[in-house]
mmCIF file of C-alpha atoms in Angstrom:
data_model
loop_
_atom_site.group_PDB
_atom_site.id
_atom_site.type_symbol
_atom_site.label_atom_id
_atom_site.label_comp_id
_atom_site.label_asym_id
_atom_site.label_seq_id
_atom_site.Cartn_x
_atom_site.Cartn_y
_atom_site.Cartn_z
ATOM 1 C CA UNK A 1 -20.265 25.759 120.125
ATOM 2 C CA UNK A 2 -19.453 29.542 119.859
ATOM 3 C CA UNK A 3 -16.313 30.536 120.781
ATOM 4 C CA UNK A 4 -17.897 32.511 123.495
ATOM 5 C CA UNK A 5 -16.477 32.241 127.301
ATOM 6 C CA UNK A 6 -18.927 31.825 129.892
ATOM 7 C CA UNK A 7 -18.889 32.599 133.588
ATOM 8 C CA UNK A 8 -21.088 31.884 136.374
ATOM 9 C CA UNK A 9 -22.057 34.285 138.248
ATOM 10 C CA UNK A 10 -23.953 33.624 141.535
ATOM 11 C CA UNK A 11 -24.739 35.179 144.357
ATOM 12 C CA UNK A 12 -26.835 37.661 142.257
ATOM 13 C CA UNK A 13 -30.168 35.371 141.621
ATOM 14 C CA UNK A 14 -32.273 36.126 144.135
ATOM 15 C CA UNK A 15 -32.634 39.933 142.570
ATOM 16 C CA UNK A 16 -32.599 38.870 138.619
ATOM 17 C CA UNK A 17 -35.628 36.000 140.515
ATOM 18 C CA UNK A 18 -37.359 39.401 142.429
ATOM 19 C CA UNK A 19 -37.799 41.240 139.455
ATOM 20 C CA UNK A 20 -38.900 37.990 137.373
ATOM 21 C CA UNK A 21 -41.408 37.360 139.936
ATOM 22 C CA UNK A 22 -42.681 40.952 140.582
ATOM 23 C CA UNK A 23 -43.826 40.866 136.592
ATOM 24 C CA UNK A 24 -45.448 37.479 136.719
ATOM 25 C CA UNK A 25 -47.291 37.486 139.900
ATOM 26 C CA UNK A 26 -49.118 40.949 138.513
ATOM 27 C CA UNK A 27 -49.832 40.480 135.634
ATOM 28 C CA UNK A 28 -52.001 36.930 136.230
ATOM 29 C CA UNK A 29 -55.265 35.719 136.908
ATOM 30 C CA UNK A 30 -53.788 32.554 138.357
ATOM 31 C CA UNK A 31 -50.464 31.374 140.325
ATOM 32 C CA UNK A 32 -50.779 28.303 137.158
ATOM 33 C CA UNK A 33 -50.224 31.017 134.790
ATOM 34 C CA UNK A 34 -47.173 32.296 136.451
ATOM 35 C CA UNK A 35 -44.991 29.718 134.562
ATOM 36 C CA UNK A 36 -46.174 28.516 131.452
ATOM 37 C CA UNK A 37 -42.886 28.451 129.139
ATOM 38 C CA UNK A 38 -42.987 26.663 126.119
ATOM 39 C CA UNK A 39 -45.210 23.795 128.190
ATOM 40 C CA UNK A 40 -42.633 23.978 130.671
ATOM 41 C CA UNK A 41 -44.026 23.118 134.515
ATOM 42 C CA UNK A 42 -42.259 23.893 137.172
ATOM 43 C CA UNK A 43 -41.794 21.339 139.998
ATOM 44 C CA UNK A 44 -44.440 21.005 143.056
ATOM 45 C CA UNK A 45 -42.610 23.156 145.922
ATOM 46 C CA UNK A 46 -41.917 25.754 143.054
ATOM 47 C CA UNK A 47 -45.568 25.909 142.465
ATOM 48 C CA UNK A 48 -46.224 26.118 145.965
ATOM 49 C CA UNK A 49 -43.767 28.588 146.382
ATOM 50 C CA UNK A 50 -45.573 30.435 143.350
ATOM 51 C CA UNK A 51 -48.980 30.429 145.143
ATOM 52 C CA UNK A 52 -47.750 32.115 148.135
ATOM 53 C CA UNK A 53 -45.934 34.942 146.661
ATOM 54 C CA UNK A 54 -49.160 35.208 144.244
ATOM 55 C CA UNK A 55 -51.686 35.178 147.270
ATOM 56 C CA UNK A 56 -48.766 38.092 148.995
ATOM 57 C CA UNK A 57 -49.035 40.033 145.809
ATOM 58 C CA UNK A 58 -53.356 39.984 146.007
ATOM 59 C CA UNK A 59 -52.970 40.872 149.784
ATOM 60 C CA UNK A 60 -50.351 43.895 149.571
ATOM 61 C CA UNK A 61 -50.564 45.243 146.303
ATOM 62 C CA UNK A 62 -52.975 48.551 145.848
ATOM 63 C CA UNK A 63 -53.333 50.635 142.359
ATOM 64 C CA UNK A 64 -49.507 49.410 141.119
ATOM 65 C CA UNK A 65 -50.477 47.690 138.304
ATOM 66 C CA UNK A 66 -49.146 50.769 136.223
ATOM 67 C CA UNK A 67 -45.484 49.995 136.934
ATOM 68 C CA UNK A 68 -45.726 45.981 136.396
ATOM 69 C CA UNK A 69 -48.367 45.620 133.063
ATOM 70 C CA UNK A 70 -46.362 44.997 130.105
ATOM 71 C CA UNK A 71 -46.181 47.291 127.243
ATOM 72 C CA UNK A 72 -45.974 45.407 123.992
ATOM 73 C CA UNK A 73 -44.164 48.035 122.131
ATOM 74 C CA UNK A 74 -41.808 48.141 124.912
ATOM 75 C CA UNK A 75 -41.773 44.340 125.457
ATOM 76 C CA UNK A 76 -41.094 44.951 129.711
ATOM 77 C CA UNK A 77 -42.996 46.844 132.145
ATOM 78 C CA UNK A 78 -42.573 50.395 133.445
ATOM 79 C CA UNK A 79 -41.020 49.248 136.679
ATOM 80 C CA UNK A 80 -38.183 47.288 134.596
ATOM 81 C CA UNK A 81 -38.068 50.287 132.253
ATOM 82 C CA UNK A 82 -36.908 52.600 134.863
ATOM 83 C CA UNK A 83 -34.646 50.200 137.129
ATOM 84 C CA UNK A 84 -33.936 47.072 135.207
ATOM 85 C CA UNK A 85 -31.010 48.642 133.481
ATOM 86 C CA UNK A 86 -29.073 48.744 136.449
ATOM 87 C CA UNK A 87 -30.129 45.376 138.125
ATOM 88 C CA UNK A 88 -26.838 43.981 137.890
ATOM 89 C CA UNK A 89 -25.780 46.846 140.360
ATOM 90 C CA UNK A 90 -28.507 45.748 143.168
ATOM 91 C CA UNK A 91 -27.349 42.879 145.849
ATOM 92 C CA UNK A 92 -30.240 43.789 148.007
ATOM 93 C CA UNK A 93 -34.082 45.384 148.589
ATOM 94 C CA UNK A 94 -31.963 48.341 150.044
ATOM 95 C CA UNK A 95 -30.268 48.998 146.686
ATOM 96 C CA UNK A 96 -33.380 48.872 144.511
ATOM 97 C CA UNK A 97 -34.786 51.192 147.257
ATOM 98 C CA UNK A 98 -31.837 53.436 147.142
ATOM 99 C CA UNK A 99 -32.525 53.411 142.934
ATOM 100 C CA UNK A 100 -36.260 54.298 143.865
ATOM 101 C CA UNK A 101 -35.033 56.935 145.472
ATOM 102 C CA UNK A 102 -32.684 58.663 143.358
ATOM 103 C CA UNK A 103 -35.989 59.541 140.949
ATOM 104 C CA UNK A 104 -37.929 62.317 141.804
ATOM 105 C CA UNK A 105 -41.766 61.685 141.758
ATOM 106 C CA UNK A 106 -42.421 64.295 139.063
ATOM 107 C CA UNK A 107 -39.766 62.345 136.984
ATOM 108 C CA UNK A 108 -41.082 59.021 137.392
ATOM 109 C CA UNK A 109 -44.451 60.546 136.418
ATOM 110 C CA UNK A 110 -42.979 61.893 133.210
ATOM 111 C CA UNK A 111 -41.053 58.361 132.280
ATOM 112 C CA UNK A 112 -44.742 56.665 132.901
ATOM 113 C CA UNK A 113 -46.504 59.181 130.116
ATOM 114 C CA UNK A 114 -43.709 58.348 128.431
ATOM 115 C CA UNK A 115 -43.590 54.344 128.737
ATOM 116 C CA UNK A 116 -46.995 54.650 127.753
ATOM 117 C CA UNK A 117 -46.184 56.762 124.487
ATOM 118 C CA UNK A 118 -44.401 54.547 122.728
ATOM 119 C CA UNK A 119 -43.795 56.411 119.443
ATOM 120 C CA UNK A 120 -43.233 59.732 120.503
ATOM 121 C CA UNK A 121 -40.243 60.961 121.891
ATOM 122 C CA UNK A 122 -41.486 64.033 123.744
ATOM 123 C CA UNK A 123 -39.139 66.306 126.346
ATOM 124 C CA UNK A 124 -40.336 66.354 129.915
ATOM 125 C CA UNK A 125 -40.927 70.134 129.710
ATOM 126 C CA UNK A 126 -43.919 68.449 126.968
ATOM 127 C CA UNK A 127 -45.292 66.310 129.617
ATOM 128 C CA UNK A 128 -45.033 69.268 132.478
ATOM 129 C CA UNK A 129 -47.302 71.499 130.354
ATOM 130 C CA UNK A 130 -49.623 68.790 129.170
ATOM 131 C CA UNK A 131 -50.322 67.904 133.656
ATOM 132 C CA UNK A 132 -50.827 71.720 133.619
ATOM 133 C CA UNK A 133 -53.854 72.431 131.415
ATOM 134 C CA UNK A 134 -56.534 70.093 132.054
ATOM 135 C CA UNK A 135 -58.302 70.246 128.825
ATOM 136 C CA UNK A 136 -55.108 69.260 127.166
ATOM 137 C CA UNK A 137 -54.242 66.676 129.517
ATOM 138 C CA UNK A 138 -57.774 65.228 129.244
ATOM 139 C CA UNK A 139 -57.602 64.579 125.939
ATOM 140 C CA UNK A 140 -53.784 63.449 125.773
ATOM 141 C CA UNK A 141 -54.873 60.622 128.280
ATOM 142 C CA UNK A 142 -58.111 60.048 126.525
ATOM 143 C CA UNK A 143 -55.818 59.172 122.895
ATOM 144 C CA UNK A 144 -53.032 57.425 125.135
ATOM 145 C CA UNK A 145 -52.595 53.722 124.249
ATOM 146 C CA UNK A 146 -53.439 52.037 127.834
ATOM 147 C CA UNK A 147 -56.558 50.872 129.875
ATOM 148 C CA UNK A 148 -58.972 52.488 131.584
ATOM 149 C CA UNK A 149 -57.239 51.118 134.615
ATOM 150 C CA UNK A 150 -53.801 52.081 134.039
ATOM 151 C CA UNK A 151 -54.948 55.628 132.896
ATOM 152 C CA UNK A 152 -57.016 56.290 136.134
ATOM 153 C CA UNK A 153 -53.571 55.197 138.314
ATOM 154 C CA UNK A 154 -51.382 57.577 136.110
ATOM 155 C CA UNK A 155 -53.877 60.713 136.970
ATOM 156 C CA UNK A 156 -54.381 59.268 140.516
ATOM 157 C CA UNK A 157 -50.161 59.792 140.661
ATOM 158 C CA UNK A 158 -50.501 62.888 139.462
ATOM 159 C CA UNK A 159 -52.062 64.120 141.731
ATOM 160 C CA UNK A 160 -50.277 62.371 144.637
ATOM 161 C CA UNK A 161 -47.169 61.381 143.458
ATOM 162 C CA UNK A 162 -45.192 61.582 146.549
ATOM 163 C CA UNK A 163 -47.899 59.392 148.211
ATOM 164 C CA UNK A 164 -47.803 57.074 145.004
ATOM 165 C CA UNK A 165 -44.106 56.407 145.352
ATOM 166 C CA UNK A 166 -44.160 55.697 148.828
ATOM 167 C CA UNK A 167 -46.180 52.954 148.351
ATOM 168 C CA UNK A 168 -44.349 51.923 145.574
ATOM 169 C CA UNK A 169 -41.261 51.226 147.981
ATOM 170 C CA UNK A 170 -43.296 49.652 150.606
ATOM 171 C CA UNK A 171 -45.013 46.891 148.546
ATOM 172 C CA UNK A 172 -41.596 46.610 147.167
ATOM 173 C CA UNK A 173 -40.276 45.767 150.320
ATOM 174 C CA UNK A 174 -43.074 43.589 151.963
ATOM 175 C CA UNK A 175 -42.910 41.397 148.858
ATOM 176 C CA UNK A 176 -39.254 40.825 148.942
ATOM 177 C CA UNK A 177 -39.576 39.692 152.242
ATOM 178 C CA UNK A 178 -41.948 37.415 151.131
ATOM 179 C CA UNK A 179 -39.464 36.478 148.470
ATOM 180 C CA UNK A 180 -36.406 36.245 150.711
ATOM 181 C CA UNK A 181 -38.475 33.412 152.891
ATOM 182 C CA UNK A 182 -39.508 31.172 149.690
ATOM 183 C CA UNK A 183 -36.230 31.956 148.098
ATOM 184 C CA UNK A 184 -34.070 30.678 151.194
ATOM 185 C CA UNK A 185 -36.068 27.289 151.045
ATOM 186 C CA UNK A 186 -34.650 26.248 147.915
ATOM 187 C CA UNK A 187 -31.090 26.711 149.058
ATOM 188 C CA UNK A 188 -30.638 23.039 147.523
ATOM 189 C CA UNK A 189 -31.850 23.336 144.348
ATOM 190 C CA UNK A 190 -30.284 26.778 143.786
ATOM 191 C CA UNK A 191 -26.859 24.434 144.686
ATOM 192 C CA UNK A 192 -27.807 22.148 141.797
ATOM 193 C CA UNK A 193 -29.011 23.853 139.348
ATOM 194 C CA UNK A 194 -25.476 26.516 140.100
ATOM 195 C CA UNK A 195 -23.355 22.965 139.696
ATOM 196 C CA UNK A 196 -25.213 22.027 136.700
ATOM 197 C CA UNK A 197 -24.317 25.420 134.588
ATOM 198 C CA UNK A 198 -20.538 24.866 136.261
ATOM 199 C CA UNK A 199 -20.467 21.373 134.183
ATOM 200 C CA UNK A 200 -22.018 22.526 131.164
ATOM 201 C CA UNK A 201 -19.309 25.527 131.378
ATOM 202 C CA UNK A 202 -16.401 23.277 131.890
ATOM 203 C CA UNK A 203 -17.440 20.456 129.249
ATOM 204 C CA UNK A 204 -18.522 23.572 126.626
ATOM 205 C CA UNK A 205 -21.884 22.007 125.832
ATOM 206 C CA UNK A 206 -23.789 25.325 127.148
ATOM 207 C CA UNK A 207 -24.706 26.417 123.893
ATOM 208 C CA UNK A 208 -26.829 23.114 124.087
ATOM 209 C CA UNK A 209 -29.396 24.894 125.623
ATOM 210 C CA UNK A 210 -28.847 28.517 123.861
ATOM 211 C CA UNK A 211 -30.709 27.728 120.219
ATOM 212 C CA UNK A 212 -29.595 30.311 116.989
ATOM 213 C CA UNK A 213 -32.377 32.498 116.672
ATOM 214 C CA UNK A 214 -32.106 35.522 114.536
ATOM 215 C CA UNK A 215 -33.307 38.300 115.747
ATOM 216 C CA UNK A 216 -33.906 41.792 114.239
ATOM 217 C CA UNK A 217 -31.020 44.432 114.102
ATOM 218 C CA UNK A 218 -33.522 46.783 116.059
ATOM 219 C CA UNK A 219 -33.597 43.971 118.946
ATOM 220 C CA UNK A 220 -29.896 43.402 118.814
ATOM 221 C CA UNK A 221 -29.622 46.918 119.431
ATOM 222 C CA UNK A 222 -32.382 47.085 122.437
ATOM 223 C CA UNK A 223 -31.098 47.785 125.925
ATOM 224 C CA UNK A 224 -33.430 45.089 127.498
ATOM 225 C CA UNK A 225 -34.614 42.523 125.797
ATOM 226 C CA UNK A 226 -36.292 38.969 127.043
ATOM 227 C CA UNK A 227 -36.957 36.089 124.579
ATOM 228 C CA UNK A 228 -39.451 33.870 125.264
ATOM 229 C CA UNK A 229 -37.670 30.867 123.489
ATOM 230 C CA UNK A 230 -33.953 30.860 121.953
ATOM 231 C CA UNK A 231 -31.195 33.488 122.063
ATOM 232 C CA UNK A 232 -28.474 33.508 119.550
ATOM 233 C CA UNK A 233 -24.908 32.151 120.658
ATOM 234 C CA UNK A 234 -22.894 35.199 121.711
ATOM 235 C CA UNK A 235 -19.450 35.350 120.407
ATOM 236 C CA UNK A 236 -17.729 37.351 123.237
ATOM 237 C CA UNK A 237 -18.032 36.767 126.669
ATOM 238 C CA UNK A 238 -20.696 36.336 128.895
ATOM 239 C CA UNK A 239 -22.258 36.042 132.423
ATOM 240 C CA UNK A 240 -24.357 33.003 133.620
ATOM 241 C CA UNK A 241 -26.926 33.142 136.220
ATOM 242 C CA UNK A 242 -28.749 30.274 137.356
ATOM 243 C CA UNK A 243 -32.642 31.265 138.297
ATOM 244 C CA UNK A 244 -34.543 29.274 140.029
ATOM 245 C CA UNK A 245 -38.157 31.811 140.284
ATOM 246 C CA UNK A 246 -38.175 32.972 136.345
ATOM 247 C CA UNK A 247 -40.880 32.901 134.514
ATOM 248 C CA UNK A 248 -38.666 33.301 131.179
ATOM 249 C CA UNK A 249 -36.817 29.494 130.332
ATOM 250 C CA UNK A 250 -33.878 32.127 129.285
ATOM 251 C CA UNK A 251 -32.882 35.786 129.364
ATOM 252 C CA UNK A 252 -30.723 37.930 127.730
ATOM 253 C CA UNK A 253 -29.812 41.265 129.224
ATOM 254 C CA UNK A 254 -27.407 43.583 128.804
ATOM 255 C CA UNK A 255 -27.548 45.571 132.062
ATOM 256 C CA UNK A 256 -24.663 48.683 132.564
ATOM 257 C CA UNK A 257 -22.344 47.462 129.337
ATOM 258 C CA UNK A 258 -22.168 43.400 130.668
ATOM 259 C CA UNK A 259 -24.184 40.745 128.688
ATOM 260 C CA UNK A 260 -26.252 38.508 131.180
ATOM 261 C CA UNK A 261 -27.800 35.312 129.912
ATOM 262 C CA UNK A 262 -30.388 33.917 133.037
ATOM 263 C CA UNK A 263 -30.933 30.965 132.423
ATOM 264 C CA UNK A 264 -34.408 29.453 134.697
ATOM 265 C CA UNK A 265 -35.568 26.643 135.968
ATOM 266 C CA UNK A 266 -37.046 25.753 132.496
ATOM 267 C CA UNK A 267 -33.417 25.294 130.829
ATOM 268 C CA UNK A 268 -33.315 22.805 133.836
ATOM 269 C CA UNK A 269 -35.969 20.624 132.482
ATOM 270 C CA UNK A 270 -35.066 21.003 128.722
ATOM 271 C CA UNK A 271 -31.410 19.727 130.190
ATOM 272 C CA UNK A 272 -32.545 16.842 131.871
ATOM 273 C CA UNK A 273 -35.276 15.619 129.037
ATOM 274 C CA UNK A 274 -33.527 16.215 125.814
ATOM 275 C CA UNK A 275 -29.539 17.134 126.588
ATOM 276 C CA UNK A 276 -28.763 15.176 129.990
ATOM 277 C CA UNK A 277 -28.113 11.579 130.679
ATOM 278 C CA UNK A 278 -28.423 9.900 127.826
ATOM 279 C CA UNK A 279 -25.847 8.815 125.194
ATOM 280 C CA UNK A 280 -25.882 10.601 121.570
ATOM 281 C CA UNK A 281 -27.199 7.779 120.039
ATOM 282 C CA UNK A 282 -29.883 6.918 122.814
ATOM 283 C CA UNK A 283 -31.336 10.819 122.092
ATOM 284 C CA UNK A 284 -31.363 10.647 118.545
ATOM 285 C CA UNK A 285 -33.250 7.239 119.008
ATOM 286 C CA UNK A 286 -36.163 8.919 121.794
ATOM 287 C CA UNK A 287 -35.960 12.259 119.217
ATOM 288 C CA UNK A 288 -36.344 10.386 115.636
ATOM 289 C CA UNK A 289 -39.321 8.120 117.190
ATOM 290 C CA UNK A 290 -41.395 11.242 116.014
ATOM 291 C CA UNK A 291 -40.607 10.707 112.295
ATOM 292 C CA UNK A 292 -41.838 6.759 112.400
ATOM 293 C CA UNK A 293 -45.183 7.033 111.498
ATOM 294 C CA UNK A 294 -46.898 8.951 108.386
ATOM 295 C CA UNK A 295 -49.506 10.775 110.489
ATOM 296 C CA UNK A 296 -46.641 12.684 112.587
ATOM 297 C CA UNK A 297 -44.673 13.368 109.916
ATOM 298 C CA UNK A 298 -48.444 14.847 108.264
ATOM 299 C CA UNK A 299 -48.851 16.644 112.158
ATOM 300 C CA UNK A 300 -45.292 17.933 111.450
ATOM 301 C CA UNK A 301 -45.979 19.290 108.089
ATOM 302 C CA UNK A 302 -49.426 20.834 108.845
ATOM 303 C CA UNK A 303 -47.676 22.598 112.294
ATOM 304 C CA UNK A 304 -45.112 24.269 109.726
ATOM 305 C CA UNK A 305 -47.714 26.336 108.535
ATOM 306 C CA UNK A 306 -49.444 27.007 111.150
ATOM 307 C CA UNK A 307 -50.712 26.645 114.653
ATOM 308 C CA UNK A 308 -53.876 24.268 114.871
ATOM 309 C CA UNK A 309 -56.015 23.065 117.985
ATOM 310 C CA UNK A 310 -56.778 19.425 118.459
ATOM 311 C CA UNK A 311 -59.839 19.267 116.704
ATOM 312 C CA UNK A 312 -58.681 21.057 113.593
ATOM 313 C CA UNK A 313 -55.753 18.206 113.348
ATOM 314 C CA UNK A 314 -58.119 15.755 113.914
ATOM 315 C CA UNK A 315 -60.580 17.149 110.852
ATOM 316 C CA UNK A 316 -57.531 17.954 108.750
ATOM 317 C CA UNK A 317 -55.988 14.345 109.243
ATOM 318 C CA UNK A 318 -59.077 12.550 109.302
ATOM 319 C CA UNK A 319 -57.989 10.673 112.079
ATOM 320 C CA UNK A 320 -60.364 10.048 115.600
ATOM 321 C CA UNK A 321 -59.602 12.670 118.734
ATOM 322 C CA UNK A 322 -57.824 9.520 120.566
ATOM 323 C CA UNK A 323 -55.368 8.512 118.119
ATOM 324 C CA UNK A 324 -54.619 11.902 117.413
ATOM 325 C CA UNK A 325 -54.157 12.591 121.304
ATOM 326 C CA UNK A 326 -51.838 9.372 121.557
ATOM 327 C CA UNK A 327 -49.739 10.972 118.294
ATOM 328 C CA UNK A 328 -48.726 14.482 119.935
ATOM 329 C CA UNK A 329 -48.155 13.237 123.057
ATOM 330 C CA UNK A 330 -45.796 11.188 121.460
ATOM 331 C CA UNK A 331 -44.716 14.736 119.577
ATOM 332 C CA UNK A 332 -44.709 16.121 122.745
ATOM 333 C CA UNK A 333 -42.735 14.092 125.226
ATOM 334 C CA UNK A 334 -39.391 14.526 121.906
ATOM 335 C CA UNK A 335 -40.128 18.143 122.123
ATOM 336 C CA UNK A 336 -40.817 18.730 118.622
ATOM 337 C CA UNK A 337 -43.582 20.431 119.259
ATOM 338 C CA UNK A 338 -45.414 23.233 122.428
ATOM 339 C CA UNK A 339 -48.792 22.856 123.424
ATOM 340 C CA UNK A 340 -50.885 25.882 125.012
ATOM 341 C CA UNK A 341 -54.344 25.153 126.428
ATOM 342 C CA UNK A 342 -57.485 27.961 125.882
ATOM 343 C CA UNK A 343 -60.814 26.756 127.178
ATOM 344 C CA UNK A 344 -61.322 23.269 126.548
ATOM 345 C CA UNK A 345 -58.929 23.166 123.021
ATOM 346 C CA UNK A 346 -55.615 22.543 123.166
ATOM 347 C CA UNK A 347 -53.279 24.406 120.810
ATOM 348 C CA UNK A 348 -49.949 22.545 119.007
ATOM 349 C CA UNK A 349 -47.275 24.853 117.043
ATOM 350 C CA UNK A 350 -43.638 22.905 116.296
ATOM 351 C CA UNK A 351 -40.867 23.692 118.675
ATOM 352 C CA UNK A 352 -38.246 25.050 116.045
ATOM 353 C CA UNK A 353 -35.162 24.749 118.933
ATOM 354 C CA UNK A 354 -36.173 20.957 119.284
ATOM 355 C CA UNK A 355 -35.991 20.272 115.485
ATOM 356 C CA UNK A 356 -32.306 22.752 115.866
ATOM 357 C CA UNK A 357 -31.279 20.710 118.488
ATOM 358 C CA UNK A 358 -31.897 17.502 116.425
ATOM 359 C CA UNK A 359 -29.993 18.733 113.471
ATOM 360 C CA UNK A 360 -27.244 19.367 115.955
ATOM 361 C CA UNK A 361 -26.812 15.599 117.072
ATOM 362 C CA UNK A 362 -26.766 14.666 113.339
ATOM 363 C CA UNK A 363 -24.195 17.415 112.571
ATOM 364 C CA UNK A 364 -21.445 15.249 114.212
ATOM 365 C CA UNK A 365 -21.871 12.320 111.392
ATOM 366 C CA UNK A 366 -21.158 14.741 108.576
ATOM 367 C CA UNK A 367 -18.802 17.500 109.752
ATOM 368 C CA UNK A 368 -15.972 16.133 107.889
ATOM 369 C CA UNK A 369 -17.708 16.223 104.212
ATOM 370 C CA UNK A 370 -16.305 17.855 101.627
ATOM 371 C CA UNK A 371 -18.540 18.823 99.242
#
């Protein structure tokens, strides 16, 4: 446990969920790929509740996909570049409207050359000329590091920016009344999941579910930044939200000077399978069942160096396709390891915070040694 102090902060979910959900429902063939953390799945009504917001999305969105595509450089989208930063600020649609507001078209057309120009750190005055002589601009966009698609929408805002923005704000607000329906049906869960972070505050075993991961000094230093797996245990304190709707198991933002960790309905599950309801010894014995037989440990060992699809383990270990299957499903339901599926293979790589957590539990037996 860090000697960080935690508090919960609600009330403030259903925007940190908005923005979550505005990214993932874009960006997706499929209301199944909306979710897919670490082989995380969310429950039924949640998926239901996914599906409908992704069929809302198909029916009112129209040439926005510039503002919600993430940039990999960037690591967010263009809508979170320009408003995220402040999105502990907003307690409504109005407020994110208001922040919509405050930019001037021109400027917002400016921060998109920009978002999509990641190493170069060009004035606006650069970007004014560029719009200004066609030849130029022609072949700026042509070099410019983004698809066909998302070029065509930043010369179709251009040239109607005002247009452009307006539509912005209203797809902004028909989805979060979309939102605001599916959000108030899961009034309960929000309850538990709220009273769940309370008693993992109180009893300081929070930092259960927040893994050490070291991260670069360039990403310690970024002003947004969402991890896809662990976060390293802060040693100040923090705020805790409790999302229900995000796609990311956990969060870490540092929005206007206050650290944020959101923490989704994926730390829920991780909770309840590997943290919750069981004594220590009863967790180390459903954890260590993964180390009693010689082909996991080989599975293990092979995963260490690198990620491998079913039928490479099965070639590598010399071993049929159903004994392997029975062997990382046993891998699988411990945690030690994260399956993706592509096509008809599925994909294994080892869950690092599993084998952390593990080492945790053992931790206890030797923390008075003295070497």
């Amino acid at each position: 446990m860090s000697d960080c102090k935690y508090t919960l902060e609600k009330n403030k979910e259903i925007m940190f969920d908005f923005f979550a959900l505005l990214s993932a429902v874009q960006t997706t063939e499929s209301y199944k790929d909306i979710c897919p953390r670490q082989g995380f799945k969310p429950n039924d009504k949640i998926s239901d509740a996914y599906y409908r917001l992704f069929i809302a999305n198909k029916r009112l969105n129209d040439g926005l996909r510039m503002f919600f595509v993430n940039k990999a450089e960037r690591r967010m989208n263009l809508f979170d570049w320009l408003f995220r930063t402040e999105i502990d600020t907003y307690s409504s649609c109005e407020d994110l409207i208001r922040a919509i507001d405050r930019w001037e078209p021109k400027k917002i057309i400016y921060q998109a050359m920009k978002f999509n120009d990641p190493y170069n750190n060009f004035q606006d005055k650069f970007y004014e000329d560029i719009i200004n002589e066609r030849d130029l601009f022609m072949s700026y966009m042509n070099g410019l590091n983004a698809s066909t698609e998302i070029r065509w929408e930043i010369m179709s805002f251009i040239q109607h920016p005002e247009e452009t923005v307006a539509k912005l704000k209203e797809y902004i607000q028909k989805m979060f009344e979309e939102f605001s329906l599916e959000y108030a049906n899961f009034s309960s869960q929000r309850a538990t999941l709220n009273a769940t972070l309370v008693a993992c505050i109180n009893d300081k075993s929070l930092d259960a579910a927040v893994i050490e991961n070291e991260i670069s000094e360039k990403e310690a230093e970024s002003k947004i930044e969402i991890l896809s797996q662990n976060i390293a245990p802060p040693t100040k304190e923090v705020k805790v939200i409790g999302l229900l709707f995000a796609p990311n198991m956990i969060c870490k933002i540092n929005a206007s000077r206050n650290l944020y960790y959101t923490i989704g309905i994926g730390y829920m599950e991780y909770y309840n399978n590997f943290l919750g309801g069981h004594t220590n010894e009863e967790k180390l014995g459903e954890l260590f069942k993964a180390f009693t037989d010689t082909t996991r440990a080989q599975i293990i060992e092979i995963l260490h160096e690198k990620e491998c699809y079913n039928g490479e383990l099965s070639r590598l270990l010399d071993v049929p396709m159903s004994s392997l299957t029975h062997h990382m499903e046993i891998l699988n339901s411990c945690g030690f390891v994260i399956k993706r599926n592509v096509g008809k293979r599925t994909y294994y790589r080892l869950n690092k915070k599993q084998f952390l957590n593990a080492s945790r539990m053992l931790r206890k037996y030797v923390d008075d040694y003295d070497n």
